[in-house]
Short mmCIF file of C-alpha atoms (C1' of nucleotides) in Angstrom, two decimals:
data_model
loop_
_atom_site.label_atom_id
_atom_site.label_comp_id
_atom_site.label_asym_id
_atom_site.label_seq_id
_atom_site.Cartn_x
_atom_site.Cartn_y
_atom_site.Cartn_z
CA MET A 20 12.99 57.48 -64.68
CA GLU A 21 10.78 58.83 -67.45
CA LYS A 22 10.12 55.26 -68.35
CA ILE A 23 8.99 54.43 -64.82
CA ILE A 24 6.69 57.44 -64.62
CA HIS A 25 5.17 56.54 -67.94
CA ARG A 26 4.68 52.96 -66.83
CA TYR A 27 2.70 53.73 -63.72
CA LYS A 28 0.82 56.89 -64.72
CA GLY A 29 -2.93 56.71 -64.91
CA LYS A 30 -3.36 53.16 -63.65
CA GLY A 31 -4.85 53.74 -60.23
CA PHE A 32 -1.32 53.90 -58.83
CA LYS A 33 -0.26 57.08 -57.18
CA LEU A 34 3.27 58.01 -58.05
CA THR A 35 4.53 59.40 -54.77
CA PRO A 36 8.22 60.33 -54.28
CA GLN A 37 8.63 57.31 -51.99
CA ARG A 38 7.27 54.94 -54.56
CA LEU A 39 9.31 56.46 -57.27
CA ALA A 40 12.41 56.00 -55.13
CA ILE A 41 11.56 52.35 -54.46
CA LEU A 42 10.82 51.72 -58.13
CA LYS A 43 14.08 53.35 -59.13
CA PHE A 44 15.93 51.28 -56.54
CA LEU A 45 14.46 48.08 -57.93
CA GLU A 46 14.68 48.96 -61.63
CA GLY A 47 17.26 46.64 -63.17
CA ASN A 48 18.43 45.53 -59.72
CA ASN A 49 19.50 41.91 -59.83
CA GLU A 50 20.70 41.69 -56.25
CA HIS A 51 17.37 40.34 -54.97
CA PRO A 52 17.09 42.80 -52.09
CA THR A 53 15.07 42.24 -48.97
CA ALA A 54 12.54 44.76 -47.68
CA ASP A 55 15.08 45.91 -45.15
CA GLU A 56 17.77 46.32 -47.81
CA ILE A 57 15.45 48.50 -49.85
CA TYR A 58 14.65 50.55 -46.76
CA THR A 59 18.30 50.85 -45.74
CA GLY A 60 19.35 51.67 -49.26
CA LEU A 61 16.95 54.59 -49.45
CA LYS A 62 16.69 56.08 -45.98
CA ASN A 63 19.67 58.40 -46.39
CA ASP A 64 18.04 60.08 -49.36
CA TYR A 65 14.56 59.79 -47.88
CA PRO A 66 15.02 60.19 -44.15
CA THR A 67 11.31 60.06 -43.36
CA LEU A 68 10.69 56.94 -45.40
CA SER A 69 9.10 54.34 -43.22
CA VAL A 70 9.45 50.56 -43.32
CA ALA A 71 5.70 50.31 -43.60
CA THR A 72 5.81 52.25 -46.86
CA VAL A 73 8.42 49.87 -48.23
CA TYR A 74 6.25 46.88 -47.31
CA ASN A 75 3.14 48.55 -48.64
CA THR A 76 4.75 49.39 -51.98
CA ILE A 77 6.30 45.95 -52.31
CA GLU A 78 2.94 44.38 -51.66
CA THR A 79 1.19 46.57 -54.22
CA LEU A 80 3.85 45.85 -56.79
CA ARG A 81 3.73 42.10 -56.07
CA ASP A 82 -0.06 42.07 -56.36
CA ARG A 83 0.17 43.86 -59.67
CA GLY A 84 2.72 41.35 -60.88
CA GLU A 85 5.44 43.99 -61.22
CA ILE A 86 7.89 42.24 -58.92
CA ALA A 87 8.35 38.65 -57.78
CA GLU A 88 8.87 37.27 -54.30
CA VAL A 89 11.92 35.02 -54.08
CA THR A 90 11.69 32.31 -51.42
CA ILE A 91 15.03 30.55 -51.77
CA ASP A 92 16.33 32.02 -48.53
CA PRO A 93 14.33 30.57 -45.62
CA GLU A 94 15.26 33.47 -43.32
CA ARG A 95 13.75 36.36 -45.22
CA LYS A 96 11.92 37.29 -48.40
CA HIS A 97 13.82 38.74 -51.31
CA PHE A 98 12.34 40.63 -54.19
CA ASP A 99 13.08 40.53 -57.89
CA PRO A 100 12.00 43.16 -60.39
CA ASN A 101 12.58 40.67 -63.14
CA THR A 102 9.27 38.90 -63.56
CA THR A 103 10.32 36.80 -66.52
CA PRO A 104 10.14 33.23 -65.22
CA HIS A 105 13.61 32.12 -64.20
CA HIS A 106 15.40 30.20 -61.49
CA HIS A 107 17.83 31.02 -58.69
CA ILE A 108 20.97 29.73 -57.09
CA ILE A 109 21.94 30.72 -53.58
CA CYS A 110 25.42 30.60 -52.10
CA MET A 111 25.03 28.63 -48.92
CA GLU A 112 27.79 30.66 -47.30
CA CYS A 113 27.13 34.32 -48.11
CA LYS A 114 23.48 33.89 -49.10
CA ARG A 115 24.00 35.76 -52.33
CA ILE A 116 21.36 34.91 -54.93
CA ALA A 117 22.02 34.74 -58.64
CA ASP A 118 19.63 34.35 -61.57
CA ILE A 119 19.43 31.40 -63.90
CA PHE A 120 17.69 32.19 -67.16
CA GLU A 121 16.96 28.79 -68.49
CA ASP A 122 13.58 27.24 -69.12
CA TYR A 123 13.46 23.61 -67.99
CA THR A 124 9.69 23.24 -68.17
CA SER A 125 9.71 20.78 -71.03
CA GLU A 126 12.37 18.70 -69.27
CA ILE A 127 10.53 18.28 -66.02
CA ALA A 128 7.51 16.13 -66.72
CA LEU A 129 5.41 15.54 -63.63
CA PRO A 130 4.20 12.09 -62.67
CA GLN A 131 0.62 11.42 -63.68
CA GLU A 132 -0.81 11.23 -60.17
CA VAL A 133 0.45 14.71 -59.46
CA VAL A 134 -1.02 16.11 -62.66
CA GLU A 135 -4.30 14.46 -61.78
CA GLU A 136 -4.37 15.91 -58.30
CA PHE A 137 -3.07 19.42 -59.09
CA SER A 138 -3.58 21.87 -61.86
CA VAL A 139 -0.02 23.02 -62.15
CA ALA A 140 0.56 26.74 -62.65
CA GLY A 141 4.32 26.97 -62.61
CA ASN A 142 7.59 25.86 -61.16
CA HIS A 143 10.71 27.35 -59.75
CA ILE A 144 14.05 25.67 -59.17
CA ASP A 145 16.24 26.52 -56.23
CA PHE A 146 19.86 25.56 -56.70
CA TYR A 147 22.22 25.39 -53.77
CA GLY A 148 25.94 25.88 -53.96
CA VAL A 149 28.94 27.85 -52.88
CA CYS A 150 30.12 30.82 -54.91
CA ARG A 151 33.69 31.29 -56.08
CA GLU A 152 34.39 34.10 -53.66
CA CYS A 153 33.29 31.98 -50.69
CA ARG A 154 35.44 29.09 -51.82
CA GLY A 155 38.45 31.43 -51.75
CA MET B 5 8.73 2.83 -31.90
CA GLU B 6 11.31 0.13 -31.21
CA LYS B 7 12.86 1.11 -34.47
CA ILE B 8 13.12 4.76 -33.44
CA ILE B 9 14.67 3.91 -30.10
CA HIS B 10 17.17 1.68 -31.82
CA ARG B 11 18.00 4.39 -34.35
CA TYR B 12 18.89 7.05 -31.83
CA LYS B 13 20.35 5.05 -28.96
CA GLY B 14 24.00 5.55 -28.16
CA LYS B 15 24.72 8.37 -30.57
CA GLY B 16 25.06 11.27 -28.22
CA PHE B 17 21.36 11.91 -28.56
CA LYS B 18 19.35 11.67 -25.39
CA LEU B 19 16.07 9.92 -25.95
CA THR B 20 13.71 11.92 -23.78
CA PRO B 21 9.95 11.29 -23.77
CA GLN B 22 9.42 14.61 -25.58
CA ARG B 23 11.90 13.75 -28.32
CA LEU B 24 10.41 10.31 -28.67
CA ALA B 25 6.97 11.90 -29.09
CA ILE B 26 8.25 14.30 -31.74
CA LEU B 27 10.07 11.52 -33.56
CA LYS B 28 6.95 9.38 -33.49
CA PHE B 29 4.87 12.30 -34.72
CA LEU B 30 7.22 12.81 -37.67
CA GLU B 31 7.88 9.14 -38.49
CA GLY B 32 6.25 8.46 -41.84
CA ASN B 33 4.41 11.76 -41.73
CA ASN B 34 4.08 13.17 -45.21
CA GLU B 35 2.00 16.19 -44.27
CA HIS B 36 5.03 18.50 -43.99
CA PRO B 37 4.07 19.89 -40.58
CA THR B 38 5.26 23.21 -39.22
CA ALA B 39 6.83 23.57 -35.77
CA ASP B 40 3.51 24.80 -34.49
CA GLU B 41 1.63 21.87 -35.96
CA ILE B 42 4.00 19.46 -34.26
CA TYR B 43 3.50 21.31 -30.99
CA THR B 44 -0.25 21.47 -31.34
CA GLY B 45 -0.47 17.81 -32.36
CA LEU B 46 1.36 16.73 -29.22
CA LYS B 47 0.38 19.10 -26.47
CA ASN B 48 -2.73 17.16 -25.48
CA ASP B 49 -0.67 14.09 -24.76
CA TYR B 50 2.28 16.07 -23.41
CA PRO B 51 0.76 19.07 -21.66
CA THR B 52 4.04 20.42 -20.40
CA LEU B 53 5.75 20.20 -23.78
CA SER B 54 7.16 23.56 -24.71
CA VAL B 55 7.47 25.18 -28.09
CA ALA B 56 11.15 25.63 -27.35
CA THR B 57 11.61 21.87 -27.09
CA VAL B 58 9.93 21.40 -30.44
CA TYR B 59 12.25 23.95 -32.02
CA ASN B 60 15.29 22.52 -30.23
CA THR B 61 14.50 18.96 -31.36
CA ILE B 62 13.75 20.01 -34.88
CA GLU B 63 17.03 21.88 -35.04
CA THR B 64 18.98 18.93 -33.69
CA LEU B 65 17.35 16.55 -36.15
CA ARG B 66 17.90 18.97 -39.01
CA ASP B 67 21.57 19.36 -38.12
CA ARG B 68 21.94 15.58 -37.99
CA GLY B 69 20.31 15.29 -41.39
CA GLU B 70 17.37 13.31 -40.02
CA ILE B 71 14.74 15.73 -41.28
CA ALA B 72 14.64 18.31 -44.05
CA GLU B 73 13.47 21.88 -43.96
CA VAL B 74 10.92 22.63 -46.67
CA THR B 75 10.90 26.25 -47.83
CA ILE B 76 8.18 26.25 -50.46
CA ASP B 77 5.77 28.16 -48.17
CA PRO B 78 7.12 31.67 -47.68
CA GLU B 79 5.13 32.17 -44.50
CA ARG B 80 6.56 29.41 -42.35
CA LYS B 81 8.98 26.50 -42.34
CA HIS B 82 7.71 23.01 -42.87
CA PHE B 83 9.54 19.82 -41.97
CA ASP B 84 9.88 16.56 -43.78
CA PRO B 85 11.11 13.32 -42.23
CA ASN B 86 11.78 12.01 -45.70
CA THR B 87 15.33 13.03 -46.47
CA THR B 88 15.50 11.25 -49.81
CA PRO B 89 15.97 14.12 -52.32
CA HIS B 90 12.62 14.95 -53.82
CA HIS B 91 10.51 17.92 -54.88
CA HIS B 92 7.32 19.55 -53.69
CA ILE B 93 4.12 21.02 -55.00
CA ILE B 94 2.07 23.47 -52.98
CA CYS B 95 -1.59 24.19 -53.44
CA MET B 96 -1.75 27.97 -53.74
CA GLU B 97 -5.19 27.97 -52.06
CA CYS B 98 -4.97 25.66 -49.03
CA LYS B 99 -1.14 25.61 -48.79
CA ARG B 100 -1.09 21.83 -48.67
CA ILE B 101 2.25 20.41 -49.77
CA ALA B 102 2.65 17.14 -51.65
CA ASP B 103 5.81 15.20 -52.52
CA ILE B 104 7.15 14.58 -55.98
CA PHE B 105 9.55 11.67 -56.16
CA GLU B 106 11.21 12.24 -59.42
CA ASP B 107 14.83 13.00 -60.10
CA TYR B 108 15.31 15.65 -62.76
CA THR B 109 18.95 16.31 -62.06
CA SER B 110 20.20 14.95 -65.38
CA GLU B 111 17.56 16.98 -67.24
CA ILE B 112 18.44 20.35 -65.77
CA ALA B 113 21.83 21.29 -67.13
CA LEU B 114 23.05 24.58 -65.77
CA PRO B 115 24.52 27.26 -68.03
CA GLN B 116 28.28 27.29 -68.03
CA GLU B 117 28.70 30.70 -66.38
CA VAL B 118 26.72 29.44 -63.38
CA VAL B 119 28.76 26.26 -63.10
CA GLU B 120 31.91 28.38 -63.26
CA GLU B 121 30.77 30.73 -60.56
CA PHE B 122 29.16 28.20 -58.22
CA SER B 123 30.01 24.72 -57.08
CA VAL B 124 26.52 23.31 -57.15
CA ALA B 125 25.50 21.03 -54.32
CA GLY B 126 21.89 20.34 -55.10
CA ASN B 127 18.56 21.52 -56.36
CA HIS B 128 14.98 21.54 -55.32
CA ILE B 129 11.96 22.26 -57.46
CA ASP B 130 8.91 24.05 -56.13
CA PHE B 131 5.79 23.48 -58.16
CA TYR B 132 2.79 25.73 -57.76
CA GLY B 133 -0.77 24.70 -58.44
CA VAL B 134 -4.27 24.24 -57.13
CA CYS B 135 -5.34 20.91 -55.71
CA ARG B 136 -8.47 19.09 -56.76
CA GLU B 137 -10.30 19.78 -53.52
CA CYS B 138 -9.69 23.51 -53.82
CA ARG B 139 -10.91 23.52 -57.42
CA GLY B 140 -14.24 22.02 -56.23
"C1'" DT C 2 23.44 5.39 -7.01
"C1'" DA C 3 25.50 9.30 -8.02
"C1'" DC C 4 27.30 12.11 -11.49
"C1'" DT C 5 27.28 15.11 -15.24
"C1'" DA C 6 26.45 16.57 -19.57
"C1'" DC C 7 22.71 17.41 -21.87
"C1'" DC C 8 17.73 18.46 -22.04
"C1'" DT C 9 13.26 20.79 -20.83
"C1'" DT C 10 10.80 24.55 -19.47
"C1'" DA C 11 8.46 29.22 -19.26
"C1'" DG C 12 8.95 33.31 -20.49
"C1'" DA C 13 11.57 37.03 -22.35
"C1'" DA C 14 13.69 38.65 -26.47
"C1'" DC C 15 14.09 39.15 -31.21
"C1'" DA C 16 13.34 39.74 -36.21
"C1'" DA C 17 10.36 40.06 -40.00
"C1'" DT C 18 6.14 41.61 -41.22
"C1'" DT C 19 1.44 43.52 -40.72
"C1'" DC C 20 -1.91 46.53 -38.66
"C1'" DT C 21 -3.86 50.94 -36.86
"C1'" DA C 22 -4.98 55.57 -36.57
"C1'" DT C 23 -3.66 59.84 -38.07
"C1'" DT C 24 -1.93 63.08 -41.25
"C1'" DA C 25 -0.54 64.17 -45.88
"C1'" DT C 26 -0.81 64.43 -50.79
"C1'" DA C 27 -1.46 62.92 -55.95
"C1'" DA C 28 -4.81 62.81 -59.16
"C1'" DT C 29 -9.09 64.66 -60.65
"C1'" DA C 30 -12.80 67.45 -61.20
"C1'" DT C 31 -14.09 72.25 -60.74
"C1'" DA D 1 -5.57 77.41 -59.97
"C1'" DT D 2 -8.36 75.21 -56.17
"C1'" DA D 3 -11.02 72.13 -53.88
"C1'" DT D 4 -12.09 67.47 -53.43
"C1'" DT D 5 -11.35 62.84 -52.50
"C1'" DA D 6 -9.52 58.61 -52.60
"C1'" DT D 7 -5.30 56.81 -51.80
"C1'" DA D 8 -0.72 56.81 -49.55
"C1'" DA D 9 2.79 57.82 -45.87
"C1'" DT D 10 4.00 57.75 -41.27
"C1'" DA D 11 5.22 56.19 -36.42
"C1'" DG D 12 4.47 53.06 -33.55
"C1'" DA D 13 1.93 49.23 -31.73
"C1'" DA D 14 0.77 44.52 -32.61
"C1'" DT D 15 1.48 39.97 -34.44
"C1'" DT D 16 3.84 35.94 -35.89
"C1'" DG D 17 7.48 32.82 -36.21
"C1'" DT D 18 11.59 31.73 -34.03
"C1'" DT D 19 15.58 31.97 -30.80
"C1'" DC D 20 17.59 32.93 -26.37
"C1'" DT D 21 18.11 32.71 -21.29
"C1'" DA D 22 18.43 30.99 -16.87
"C1'" DA D 23 16.84 27.64 -13.85
"C1'" DG D 24 15.67 23.13 -12.70
"C1'" DG D 25 15.32 18.21 -14.37
"C1'" DT D 26 16.81 13.76 -16.21
"C1'" DA D 27 18.99 10.14 -19.49
"C1'" DG D 28 22.99 7.84 -19.99
"C1'" DT D 29 27.20 6.25 -17.84
"C1'" DA D 30 30.35 4.93 -14.56
#
DNA sequence: TACTACCTTAGAACAATTCTATTATAATAT
DNA sequence: ATATTATAATAGAATTGTTCTAAGGTAGTA
């Protein structure tokens, strides 16, 4: 909490109670919540919190590079407070997303014609599988 | 055209003019069109074609494994008639998507705890970059 | 040629997200 | 402390991408 306040103070970022709540919700959260999950997870404690505020805050944080958008689930966007480059695996049954902290950059050499056509900024691997719980 | 007809005849798949048009539109198309782009690309020739039919046909083809859903663009789904496993790179400016036919599976060994938790079915790499045209 | 299961259609419905206009408030300067 | 101001929060409308619904149409087959 103190850490969060310290991190956002005096950087053209107003620390409102709503933002603080969202930041606290995301801090160390490795569940990759959606906007709606953030909203639902907070609305009991902050009954007047609006979805718009969640989206606004998410957008601000994303634009500042404080959180990452996870696109592995085609149905909705998930968010990840861990901005260290890493990969994801999604359970095709329950849609749970887990992190994979492994850097494969040196292993995945791109063909020359791609390197010539694109200046490559990064990569992200989506793995697809079924988690133990869903296999029974 | 003959090839397409031959491929879908007698497999519980009715070859309607609309479906034939969509199949023809997709055949060999490596532009990764969205549902709307398929619709827009055909509606001059098929003025009564409805968006629903495009979505229905896409869904049927996807379920039959004839086309693949490409999720690299968080804003909309793209479709790829090439179902050979391959990867994609998206230009972060113009959102154009290009194919990368390279198999990195043997290079990307997953950490043991992931392999224990998930039975892994596949992977897909998203590369991010800027294409030559967008760099000027 | 007639049947029937499947398909097409327009439009409504829906879900995720963004926008708008208004009110509120955190940060800052006084 | 207080006033100021730029920024944020809110509800709800709007937008976008996609799916559903109910009615009529048609490809495949018998």
